[in-house]
Amino acid sequence: SHSLFQTDTELNKCIQTMDKSVFQVSQREAETHQANLQHLCRICGGLFKNDPYKRSHPVHGPIDDETQALLRKKEKKATSWPDLLAKVFKTDVKADIDTTHPTKFCHQCWTVVQKKLSNSPCEIFFPRKGPVEWHPHSLSCEVCDTSAHGVKRKKQVLNPQLSKKLRMAVAGHARKIKQIRNPKQVNQKSLMKKIASCKKIHLSTKILAVDYPADFVKSISCQICEHILADPVETPCKHLFCRACILKCLKVMGSYCPACRYPCFPTDLVCPVKSFLSILNSLPVRCPVKDCQEEVCLGKYYHHLSRHKEVKDKEGYVYINKGGRPRQHLLSLTRRAQKHRL
């Protein structure tokens, strides 16, 4: 019985040492697994080293300035990446565990967020159904096996409905290009722009502070110069133009509407309804002056710009008068008139 007791004790010691070694191995593997996760993207599973600039973004960090500016333009609000990633990729990263999930995402996925916010077709930039699914470390761990070349994705069957949408989008784009390539139409439009030649006096739609839908921007733009309507007038056929642009075109190209060729004379031009003018004047535009970037209403834009001009003129005047003003203008006067002036 004594020998049996010794055998049991040795066996227990052996099991304890085995358990300890197994625990140490599993702990080491878990640490290696976590270290491997730091090199992978949380969304697509790609390696950061594949990016030549090694760029990455924290999953739980604050949103960068560039994305914030884009969100402001879209009149949307988001303070941290988890909210934005949930909207764009439909994945909840708030419940992530450091031992199972990577804590950063790659610059390519950041670009996808930018494209999504800019309403670009995301299938072109991110042709995937969803982000990678992450699992805790196991014997058949994909992260540790494929740490050299990123996490492999399962081959996904192409969604027939999605491919149909893509084909329709491509066909629509081709149709648009075909319409634009009509030389007669292009030549007439460029000719009208040359006649108007108002690039220096009218405002471009690019200074609008908000990224409005294309149809709305078209509705507040002149159909000749494609700038924001300045002193807008309405034709009998209900088309809108800048007063200066339409008058020049009617004089050069004949008495008809440049948009639909309906007969139109300068006396037929009327002012649009007051509600439209109030909407137009309330549009927010960004000041193009360097170091200003202030947002002002279109109605107050020229007043705001005149303040910059006054400051500039004041600075120029002070600078010129520093060393005393030359009296060249006195030389053309008689001696008596010179004395009187002095």
mmCIF file of C-alpha atoms in Angstrom:
data_model
loop_
_atom_site.group_PDB
_atom_site.id
_atom_site.type_symbol
_atom_site.label_atom_id
_atom_site.label_comp_id
_atom_site.label_asym_id
_atom_site.label_seq_id
_atom_site.Cartn_x
_atom_site.Cartn_y
_atom_site.Cartn_z
ATOM 1 C CA SER A 1 0.000 0.000 0.000
ATOM 2 C CA HIS A 2 2.939 2.329 0.730
ATOM 3 C CA SER A 3 4.368 1.740 -2.776
ATOM 4 C CA LEU A 4 0.881 2.389 -4.249
ATOM 5 C CA PHE A 5 0.686 5.735 -2.391
ATOM 6 C CA GLN A 6 4.102 6.762 -3.792
ATOM 7 C CA THR A 7 2.988 5.892 -7.319
ATOM 8 C CA ASP A 8 -0.175 8.063 -6.919
ATOM 9 C CA THR A 9 1.864 11.028 -5.643
ATOM 10 C CA GLU A 10 4.306 10.780 -8.558
ATOM 11 C CA LEU A 11 1.398 10.542 -10.984
ATOM 12 C CA ASN A 12 -0.228 13.682 -9.493
ATOM 13 C CA LYS A 13 3.071 15.585 -9.736
ATOM 14 C CA CYS A 14 3.461 14.468 -13.345
ATOM 15 C CA ILE A 15 -0.096 15.655 -14.201
ATOM 16 C CA GLN A 16 0.526 19.007 -12.466
ATOM 17 C CA THR A 17 3.759 19.615 -14.421
ATOM 18 C CA MET A 18 1.970 18.651 -17.667
ATOM 19 C CA ASP A 19 -0.910 21.031 -16.882
ATOM 20 C CA LYS A 20 1.557 23.796 -16.097
ATOM 21 C CA SER A 21 3.491 23.270 -19.343
ATOM 22 C CA VAL A 22 0.209 23.141 -21.348
ATOM 23 C CA PHE A 23 -0.967 26.382 -19.668
ATOM 24 C CA GLN A 24 2.369 28.076 -20.454
ATOM 25 C CA VAL A 25 2.181 26.921 -24.102
ATOM 26 C CA SER A 26 -1.440 28.097 -24.460
ATOM 27 C CA GLN A 27 -0.577 31.452 -22.835
ATOM 28 C CA ARG A 28 2.393 31.881 -25.208
ATOM 29 C CA GLU A 29 0.181 30.985 -28.187
ATOM 30 C CA ALA A 30 -2.478 33.478 -27.055
ATOM 31 C CA GLU A 31 0.154 36.230 -26.795
ATOM 32 C CA THR A 32 1.488 35.341 -30.277
ATOM 33 C CA HIS A 33 -2.075 35.345 -31.615
ATOM 34 C CA GLN A 34 -2.709 38.803 -30.128
ATOM 35 C CA ALA A 35 0.583 40.087 -31.565
ATOM 36 C CA ASN A 36 -0.415 38.754 -35.027
ATOM 37 C CA LEU A 37 -3.776 40.545 -34.766
ATOM 38 C CA GLN A 38 -1.964 43.908 -34.466
ATOM 39 C CA HIS A 39 -0.683 43.494 -38.055
ATOM 40 C CA LEU A 40 -4.147 42.818 -39.527
ATOM 41 C CA CYS A 41 -7.058 45.045 -40.536
ATOM 42 C CA ARG A 42 -10.218 44.702 -38.411
ATOM 43 C CA ILE A 43 -12.522 45.080 -41.446
ATOM 44 C CA CYS A 44 -10.902 43.275 -44.410
ATOM 45 C CA GLY A 45 -8.230 41.159 -42.666
ATOM 46 C CA GLY A 46 -5.444 42.541 -44.883
ATOM 47 C CA LEU A 47 -1.861 43.136 -43.726
ATOM 48 C CA PHE A 48 -0.733 46.685 -42.963
ATOM 49 C CA LYS A 49 2.701 45.978 -44.474
ATOM 50 C CA ASN A 50 1.063 45.651 -47.922
ATOM 51 C CA ASP A 51 0.502 49.418 -47.821
ATOM 52 C CA PRO A 52 3.755 51.154 -48.935
ATOM 53 C CA TYR A 53 3.150 53.941 -46.361
ATOM 54 C CA LYS A 54 2.152 51.489 -43.539
ATOM 55 C CA ARG A 55 -0.949 53.582 -42.752
ATOM 56 C CA SER A 56 -3.533 52.390 -40.215
ATOM 57 C CA HIS A 57 -6.386 53.905 -38.194
ATOM 58 C CA PRO A 58 -7.564 53.037 -34.643
ATOM 59 C CA VAL A 59 -10.945 51.277 -34.546
ATOM 60 C CA HIS A 60 -11.917 52.924 -31.254
ATOM 61 C CA GLY A 61 -10.190 56.275 -31.848
ATOM 62 C CA PRO A 62 -11.619 59.696 -32.787
ATOM 63 C CA ILE A 63 -12.462 60.500 -36.420
ATOM 64 C CA ASP A 64 -9.697 62.316 -38.347
ATOM 65 C CA ASP A 65 -10.090 65.910 -39.639
ATOM 66 C CA GLU A 66 -10.487 64.929 -43.310
ATOM 67 C CA THR A 67 -13.421 62.611 -42.589
ATOM 68 C CA GLN A 68 -14.937 65.199 -40.217
ATOM 69 C CA ALA A 69 -14.838 67.808 -43.017
ATOM 70 C CA LEU A 70 -16.583 65.356 -45.378
ATOM 71 C CA LEU A 71 -19.256 64.611 -42.749
ATOM 72 C CA ARG A 72 -19.867 68.342 -42.235
ATOM 73 C CA LYS A 73 -20.321 68.794 -45.974
ATOM 74 C CA LYS A 74 -22.871 65.968 -45.978
ATOM 75 C CA GLU A 75 -24.587 67.490 -42.898
ATOM 76 C CA LYS A 76 -23.980 64.283 -40.932
ATOM 77 C CA LYS A 77 -22.600 63.801 -37.414
ATOM 78 C CA ALA A 78 -20.299 61.114 -35.988
ATOM 79 C CA THR A 79 -17.741 61.582 -33.213
ATOM 80 C CA SER A 80 -15.933 58.217 -33.151
ATOM 81 C CA TRP A 81 -15.044 55.457 -35.616
ATOM 82 C CA PRO A 82 -17.302 52.706 -34.087
ATOM 83 C CA ASP A 83 -20.449 54.689 -35.060
ATOM 84 C CA LEU A 84 -19.181 55.348 -38.590
ATOM 85 C CA LEU A 85 -17.919 51.788 -39.157
ATOM 86 C CA ALA A 86 -21.309 50.456 -38.011
ATOM 87 C CA LYS A 87 -23.045 52.681 -40.603
ATOM 88 C CA VAL A 88 -20.683 51.921 -43.508
ATOM 89 C CA PHE A 89 -19.753 48.232 -42.989
ATOM 90 C CA LYS A 90 -22.770 47.186 -40.859
ATOM 91 C CA THR A 91 -20.471 45.726 -38.195
ATOM 92 C CA ASP A 92 -20.499 46.417 -34.446
ATOM 93 C CA VAL A 93 -16.958 46.992 -33.161
ATOM 94 C CA LYS A 94 -18.008 48.308 -29.736
ATOM 95 C CA ALA A 95 -18.116 44.762 -28.269
ATOM 96 C CA ASP A 96 -14.633 43.828 -29.607
ATOM 97 C CA ILE A 97 -12.174 41.906 -27.387
ATOM 98 C CA ASP A 98 -8.433 42.620 -27.802
ATOM 99 C CA THR A 99 -7.554 38.899 -27.699
ATOM 100 C CA THR A 100 -9.971 38.089 -30.564
ATOM 101 C CA HIS A 101 -10.253 41.241 -32.721
ATOM 102 C CA PRO A 102 -7.614 43.551 -34.280
ATOM 103 C CA THR A 103 -7.641 47.094 -32.871
ATOM 104 C CA LYS A 104 -6.873 48.926 -36.151
ATOM 105 C CA PHE A 105 -8.154 49.052 -39.733
ATOM 106 C CA CYS A 106 -6.236 49.667 -42.972
ATOM 107 C CA HIS A 107 -6.110 52.768 -45.181
ATOM 108 C CA GLN A 108 -7.953 50.953 -47.996
ATOM 109 C CA CYS A 109 -11.006 50.499 -45.718
ATOM 110 C CA TRP A 110 -10.632 54.162 -44.687
ATOM 111 C CA THR A 111 -10.805 55.055 -48.402
ATOM 112 C CA VAL A 112 -13.981 52.945 -48.713
ATOM 113 C CA VAL A 113 -15.558 55.024 -45.911
ATOM 114 C CA GLN A 114 -14.612 58.204 -47.820
ATOM 115 C CA LYS A 115 -16.123 56.817 -51.058
ATOM 116 C CA LYS A 116 -19.312 55.767 -49.274
ATOM 117 C CA LEU A 117 -19.705 59.251 -47.792
ATOM 118 C CA SER A 118 -19.083 60.766 -51.253
ATOM 119 C CA ASN A 119 -21.835 58.508 -52.740
ATOM 120 C CA SER A 120 -19.367 56.718 -55.056
ATOM 121 C CA PRO A 121 -20.313 53.164 -56.168
ATOM 122 C CA CYS A 122 -18.698 51.076 -53.399
ATOM 123 C CA GLU A 123 -18.755 47.789 -55.430
ATOM 124 C CA ILE A 124 -15.882 49.202 -57.494
ATOM 125 C CA PHE A 125 -13.724 50.047 -54.476
ATOM 126 C CA PHE A 126 -14.731 47.316 -52.004
ATOM 127 C CA PRO A 127 -16.115 44.247 -53.852
ATOM 128 C CA ARG A 128 -17.035 42.279 -50.687
ATOM 129 C CA LYS A 129 -20.260 41.266 -49.045
ATOM 130 C CA GLY A 130 -19.123 42.014 -45.488
ATOM 131 C CA PRO A 131 -16.153 42.304 -43.138
ATOM 132 C CA VAL A 132 -14.102 39.368 -41.774
ATOM 133 C CA GLU A 133 -15.551 37.303 -38.926
ATOM 134 C CA TRP A 134 -13.046 36.943 -36.066
ATOM 135 C CA HIS A 135 -12.875 33.916 -33.735
ATOM 136 C CA PRO A 136 -10.849 33.188 -30.549
ATOM 137 C CA HIS A 137 -7.518 31.374 -30.902
ATOM 138 C CA SER A 138 -7.815 27.599 -31.539
ATOM 139 C CA LEU A 139 -5.725 24.701 -32.954
ATOM 140 C CA SER A 140 -6.871 25.517 -36.503
ATOM 141 C CA CYS A 141 -6.428 29.297 -36.089
ATOM 142 C CA GLU A 142 -6.395 31.115 -39.446
ATOM 143 C CA VAL A 143 -4.686 34.196 -37.999
ATOM 144 C CA CYS A 144 -1.618 32.304 -36.764
ATOM 145 C CA ASP A 145 -1.464 30.027 -39.867
ATOM 146 C CA THR A 146 -1.778 32.893 -42.370
ATOM 147 C CA SER A 147 -0.038 35.697 -40.454
ATOM 148 C CA ALA A 148 2.466 36.051 -43.312
ATOM 149 C CA HIS A 149 -0.147 36.927 -45.969
ATOM 150 C CA GLY A 150 -3.298 38.083 -44.133
ATOM 151 C CA VAL A 151 -6.592 36.306 -43.482
ATOM 152 C CA LYS A 152 -8.098 34.426 -46.420
ATOM 153 C CA ARG A 153 -11.731 35.031 -47.288
ATOM 154 C CA LYS A 154 -14.214 32.390 -48.266
ATOM 155 C CA LYS A 155 -15.135 32.573 -51.933
ATOM 156 C CA GLN A 156 -18.503 34.282 -52.148
ATOM 157 C CA VAL A 157 -21.096 33.627 -54.801
ATOM 158 C CA LEU A 158 -21.878 36.713 -56.871
ATOM 159 C CA ASN A 159 -25.269 38.134 -56.021
ATOM 160 C CA PRO A 160 -27.300 38.118 -59.303
ATOM 161 C CA GLN A 161 -29.340 41.136 -58.192
ATOM 162 C CA LEU A 162 -26.159 43.086 -57.380
ATOM 163 C CA SER A 163 -24.523 42.182 -60.703
ATOM 164 C CA LYS A 164 -27.696 43.325 -62.509
ATOM 165 C CA LYS A 165 -27.528 46.678 -60.681
ATOM 166 C CA LEU A 166 -23.852 46.994 -61.611
ATOM 167 C CA ARG A 167 -24.600 46.231 -65.293
ATOM 168 C CA MET A 168 -27.389 48.827 -65.294
ATOM 169 C CA ALA A 169 -25.065 51.414 -63.707
ATOM 170 C CA VAL A 170 -22.354 50.747 -66.323
ATOM 171 C CA ALA A 171 -24.923 50.959 -69.151
ATOM 172 C CA GLY A 172 -26.252 54.245 -67.762
ATOM 173 C CA HIS A 173 -22.712 55.638 -67.524
ATOM 174 C CA ALA A 174 -22.007 54.608 -71.149
ATOM 175 C CA ARG A 175 -25.251 56.293 -72.259
ATOM 176 C CA LYS A 176 -24.237 59.499 -70.514
ATOM 177 C CA ILE A 177 -20.815 59.446 -72.217
ATOM 178 C CA LYS A 178 -22.534 58.876 -75.585
ATOM 179 C CA GLN A 179 -24.778 61.897 -74.999
ATOM 180 C CA ILE A 180 -21.839 64.064 -74.001
ATOM 181 C CA ARG A 181 -19.845 63.017 -77.058
ATOM 182 C CA ASN A 182 -22.449 64.548 -79.370
ATOM 183 C CA PRO A 183 -20.130 67.201 -80.962
ATOM 184 C CA LYS A 184 -22.907 69.594 -82.000
ATOM 185 C CA GLN A 185 -24.290 69.803 -78.454
ATOM 186 C CA VAL A 186 -20.833 70.187 -76.881
ATOM 187 C CA ASN A 187 -19.787 72.874 -79.377
ATOM 188 C CA GLN A 188 -22.963 74.905 -78.800
ATOM 189 C CA LYS A 189 -22.539 74.761 -75.015
ATOM 190 C CA SER A 190 -18.863 75.782 -75.160
ATOM 191 C CA LEU A 191 -19.772 78.588 -77.604
ATOM 192 C CA MET A 192 -22.426 79.940 -75.209
ATOM 193 C CA LYS A 193 -19.901 79.836 -72.341
ATOM 194 C CA LYS A 194 -17.434 81.817 -74.463
ATOM 195 C CA ILE A 195 -20.128 84.377 -75.302
ATOM 196 C CA ALA A 196 -21.057 84.783 -71.626
ATOM 197 C CA SER A 197 -17.365 84.846 -70.483
ATOM 198 C CA CYS A 198 -18.402 85.420 -66.850
ATOM 199 C CA LYS A 199 -15.858 83.214 -65.072
ATOM 200 C CA LYS A 200 -14.358 86.172 -63.191
ATOM 201 C CA ILE A 201 -17.631 87.770 -62.100
ATOM 202 C CA HIS A 202 -19.941 84.794 -61.333
ATOM 203 C CA LEU A 203 -19.473 82.235 -58.538
ATOM 204 C CA SER A 204 -18.695 78.559 -59.183
ATOM 205 C CA THR A 205 -20.924 75.874 -57.604
ATOM 206 C CA LYS A 206 -17.742 74.455 -55.992
ATOM 207 C CA ILE A 207 -17.820 77.124 -53.258
ATOM 208 C CA LEU A 208 -21.119 75.770 -51.870
ATOM 209 C CA ALA A 209 -20.474 74.735 -48.254
ATOM 210 C CA VAL A 210 -22.840 71.726 -48.436
ATOM 211 C CA ASP A 211 -22.654 68.801 -50.881
ATOM 212 C CA TYR A 212 -26.163 69.181 -52.327
ATOM 213 C CA PRO A 213 -27.725 66.638 -54.767
ATOM 214 C CA ALA A 214 -26.734 67.193 -58.420
ATOM 215 C CA ASP A 215 -30.317 68.008 -59.484
ATOM 216 C CA PHE A 216 -30.635 70.734 -56.829
ATOM 217 C CA VAL A 217 -27.269 72.266 -57.848
ATOM 218 C CA LYS A 218 -28.480 72.249 -61.465
ATOM 219 C CA SER A 219 -31.685 74.054 -60.450
ATOM 220 C CA ILE A 220 -29.738 76.946 -58.838
ATOM 221 C CA SER A 221 -27.196 77.161 -61.706
ATOM 222 C CA CYS A 222 -27.334 79.181 -64.906
ATOM 223 C CA GLN A 223 -27.915 76.921 -67.930
ATOM 224 C CA ILE A 224 -25.407 78.911 -69.980
ATOM 225 C CA CYS A 225 -22.357 79.414 -67.725
ATOM 226 C CA GLU A 226 -23.194 76.683 -65.122
ATOM 227 C CA HIS A 227 -22.279 79.070 -62.283
ATOM 228 C CA ILE A 228 -24.544 79.958 -59.340
ATOM 229 C CA LEU A 229 -27.353 82.208 -60.601
ATOM 230 C CA ALA A 230 -26.424 85.898 -60.370
ATOM 231 C CA ASP A 231 -29.358 88.342 -60.773
ATOM 232 C CA PRO A 232 -31.521 85.453 -62.066
ATOM 233 C CA VAL A 233 -34.208 85.904 -64.728
ATOM 234 C CA GLU A 234 -36.905 83.512 -65.960
ATOM 235 C CA THR A 235 -37.860 82.928 -69.602
ATOM 236 C CA PRO A 236 -41.470 82.306 -70.784
ATOM 237 C CA CYS A 237 -40.546 78.569 -70.985
ATOM 238 C CA LYS A 238 -39.628 78.600 -67.251
ATOM 239 C CA HIS A 239 -35.832 78.264 -67.633
ATOM 240 C CA LEU A 240 -33.467 80.220 -65.355
ATOM 241 C CA PHE A 241 -30.356 82.159 -66.402
ATOM 242 C CA CYS A 242 -28.059 84.898 -65.118
ATOM 243 C CA ARG A 243 -29.331 88.205 -66.541
ATOM 244 C CA ALA A 244 -25.959 89.157 -68.085
ATOM 245 C CA CYS A 245 -25.475 85.697 -69.694
ATOM 246 C CA ILE A 246 -28.927 85.456 -71.326
ATOM 247 C CA LEU A 247 -28.800 89.035 -72.665
ATOM 248 C CA LYS A 248 -25.409 88.384 -74.313
ATOM 249 C CA CYS A 249 -26.649 85.090 -75.853
ATOM 250 C CA LEU A 250 -29.877 86.647 -77.151
ATOM 251 C CA LYS A 251 -27.846 89.403 -78.772
ATOM 252 C CA VAL A 252 -25.335 87.066 -80.457
ATOM 253 C CA MET A 253 -27.270 83.814 -81.119
ATOM 254 C CA GLY A 254 -30.792 85.090 -81.773
ATOM 255 C CA SER A 255 -34.087 85.531 -79.930
ATOM 256 C CA TYR A 256 -34.721 82.053 -78.553
ATOM 257 C CA CYS A 257 -34.160 80.222 -75.260
ATOM 258 C CA PRO A 258 -30.656 78.613 -75.174
ATOM 259 C CA ALA A 259 -32.055 75.580 -73.286
ATOM 260 C CA CYS A 260 -35.082 74.590 -75.443
ATOM 261 C CA ARG A 261 -34.980 77.064 -78.429
ATOM 262 C CA TYR A 262 -38.430 78.468 -77.594
ATOM 263 C CA PRO A 263 -38.874 82.042 -78.960
ATOM 264 C CA CYS A 264 -37.689 84.519 -76.323
ATOM 265 C CA PHE A 265 -36.967 88.274 -76.364
ATOM 266 C CA PRO A 266 -35.226 90.476 -73.761
ATOM 267 C CA THR A 267 -38.615 92.039 -72.915
ATOM 268 C CA ASP A 268 -40.013 88.554 -72.029
ATOM 269 C CA LEU A 269 -37.511 88.024 -69.195
ATOM 270 C CA VAL A 270 -39.036 88.262 -65.718
ATOM 271 C CA CYS A 271 -37.745 87.959 -62.154
ATOM 272 C CA PRO A 272 -38.351 84.509 -60.494
ATOM 273 C CA VAL A 273 -40.751 84.173 -57.531
ATOM 274 C CA LYS A 274 -39.607 85.670 -54.202
ATOM 275 C CA SER A 275 -39.591 82.311 -52.380
ATOM 276 C CA PHE A 276 -37.036 80.947 -54.895
ATOM 277 C CA LEU A 277 -34.852 84.042 -54.457
ATOM 278 C CA SER A 278 -34.962 83.690 -50.649
ATOM 279 C CA ILE A 279 -33.859 80.034 -50.928
ATOM 280 C CA LEU A 280 -31.059 81.063 -53.317
ATOM 281 C CA ASN A 281 -29.824 83.879 -51.050
ATOM 282 C CA SER A 282 -29.882 81.638 -47.953
ATOM 283 C CA LEU A 283 -27.536 79.021 -49.470
ATOM 284 C CA PRO A 284 -24.317 78.630 -47.390
ATOM 285 C CA VAL A 285 -21.100 79.306 -49.322
ATOM 286 C CA ARG A 286 -17.489 79.063 -48.164
ATOM 287 C CA CYS A 287 -15.280 82.144 -48.423
ATOM 288 C CA PRO A 288 -12.444 81.428 -50.927
ATOM 289 C CA VAL A 289 -10.036 83.902 -49.270
ATOM 290 C CA LYS A 290 -6.991 82.168 -47.799
ATOM 291 C CA ASP A 291 -7.018 81.730 -43.981
ATOM 292 C CA CYS A 292 -10.721 82.687 -43.805
ATOM 293 C CA GLN A 293 -12.865 79.661 -44.877
ATOM 294 C CA GLU A 294 -15.894 81.270 -43.164
ATOM 295 C CA GLU A 295 -19.377 80.061 -44.134
ATOM 296 C CA VAL A 296 -21.737 82.891 -45.137
ATOM 297 C CA CYS A 297 -25.128 83.116 -46.849
ATOM 298 C CA LEU A 298 -25.016 83.786 -50.591
ATOM 299 C CA GLY A 299 -26.998 87.017 -50.033
ATOM 300 C CA LYS A 300 -24.283 88.350 -47.673
ATOM 301 C CA TYR A 301 -21.314 86.944 -49.632
ATOM 302 C CA TYR A 302 -20.341 90.134 -51.515
ATOM 303 C CA HIS A 303 -20.633 92.218 -48.326
ATOM 304 C CA HIS A 304 -18.313 89.715 -46.576
ATOM 305 C CA LEU A 305 -15.871 89.860 -49.515
ATOM 306 C CA SER A 306 -15.861 93.682 -49.481
ATOM 307 C CA ARG A 307 -14.634 93.560 -45.857
ATOM 308 C CA HIS A 308 -11.580 91.573 -47.003
ATOM 309 C CA LYS A 309 -11.014 94.136 -49.763
ATOM 310 C CA GLU A 310 -11.231 97.055 -47.292
ATOM 311 C CA VAL A 311 -8.654 95.414 -45.014
ATOM 312 C CA LYS A 312 -6.360 94.755 -47.999
ATOM 313 C CA ASP A 313 -6.678 98.364 -49.259
ATOM 314 C CA LYS A 314 -5.988 99.697 -45.744
ATOM 315 C CA GLU A 315 -2.861 97.532 -45.438
ATOM 316 C CA GLY A 316 -1.677 98.644 -48.882
ATOM 317 C CA TYR A 317 -2.280 102.339 -48.055
ATOM 318 C CA VAL A 318 -0.341 102.120 -44.762
ATOM 319 C CA TYR A 319 2.520 100.340 -46.507
ATOM 320 C CA ILE A 320 2.751 102.921 -49.326
ATOM 321 C CA ASN A 321 2.743 105.872 -46.921
ATOM 322 C CA LYS A 322 5.521 104.582 -44.668
ATOM 323 C CA GLY A 323 8.314 106.525 -46.350
ATOM 324 C CA GLY A 324 6.334 109.641 -47.348
ATOM 325 C CA ARG A 325 4.285 110.033 -50.522
ATOM 326 C CA PRO A 326 6.132 111.331 -53.633
ATOM 327 C CA ARG A 327 4.865 114.710 -54.895
ATOM 328 C CA GLN A 328 5.102 114.041 -58.634
ATOM 329 C CA HIS A 329 1.573 115.388 -59.191
ATOM 330 C CA LEU A 330 2.719 118.920 -58.179
ATOM 331 C CA LEU A 331 5.188 119.230 -61.098
ATOM 332 C CA SER A 332 2.387 119.775 -63.622
ATOM 333 C CA LEU A 333 1.020 122.787 -61.688
ATOM 334 C CA THR A 334 2.197 126.450 -61.751
ATOM 335 C CA ARG A 335 4.433 127.767 -58.941
ATOM 336 C CA ARG A 336 1.539 129.679 -57.321
ATOM 337 C CA ALA A 337 -0.773 126.615 -57.524
ATOM 338 C CA GLN A 338 2.013 124.458 -56.060
ATOM 339 C CA LYS A 339 2.321 126.825 -53.049
ATOM 340 C CA HIS A 340 -1.461 126.795 -52.645
ATOM 341 C CA ARG A 341 -1.531 122.946 -52.713
ATOM 342 C CA LEU A 342 1.335 122.663 -50.242
#
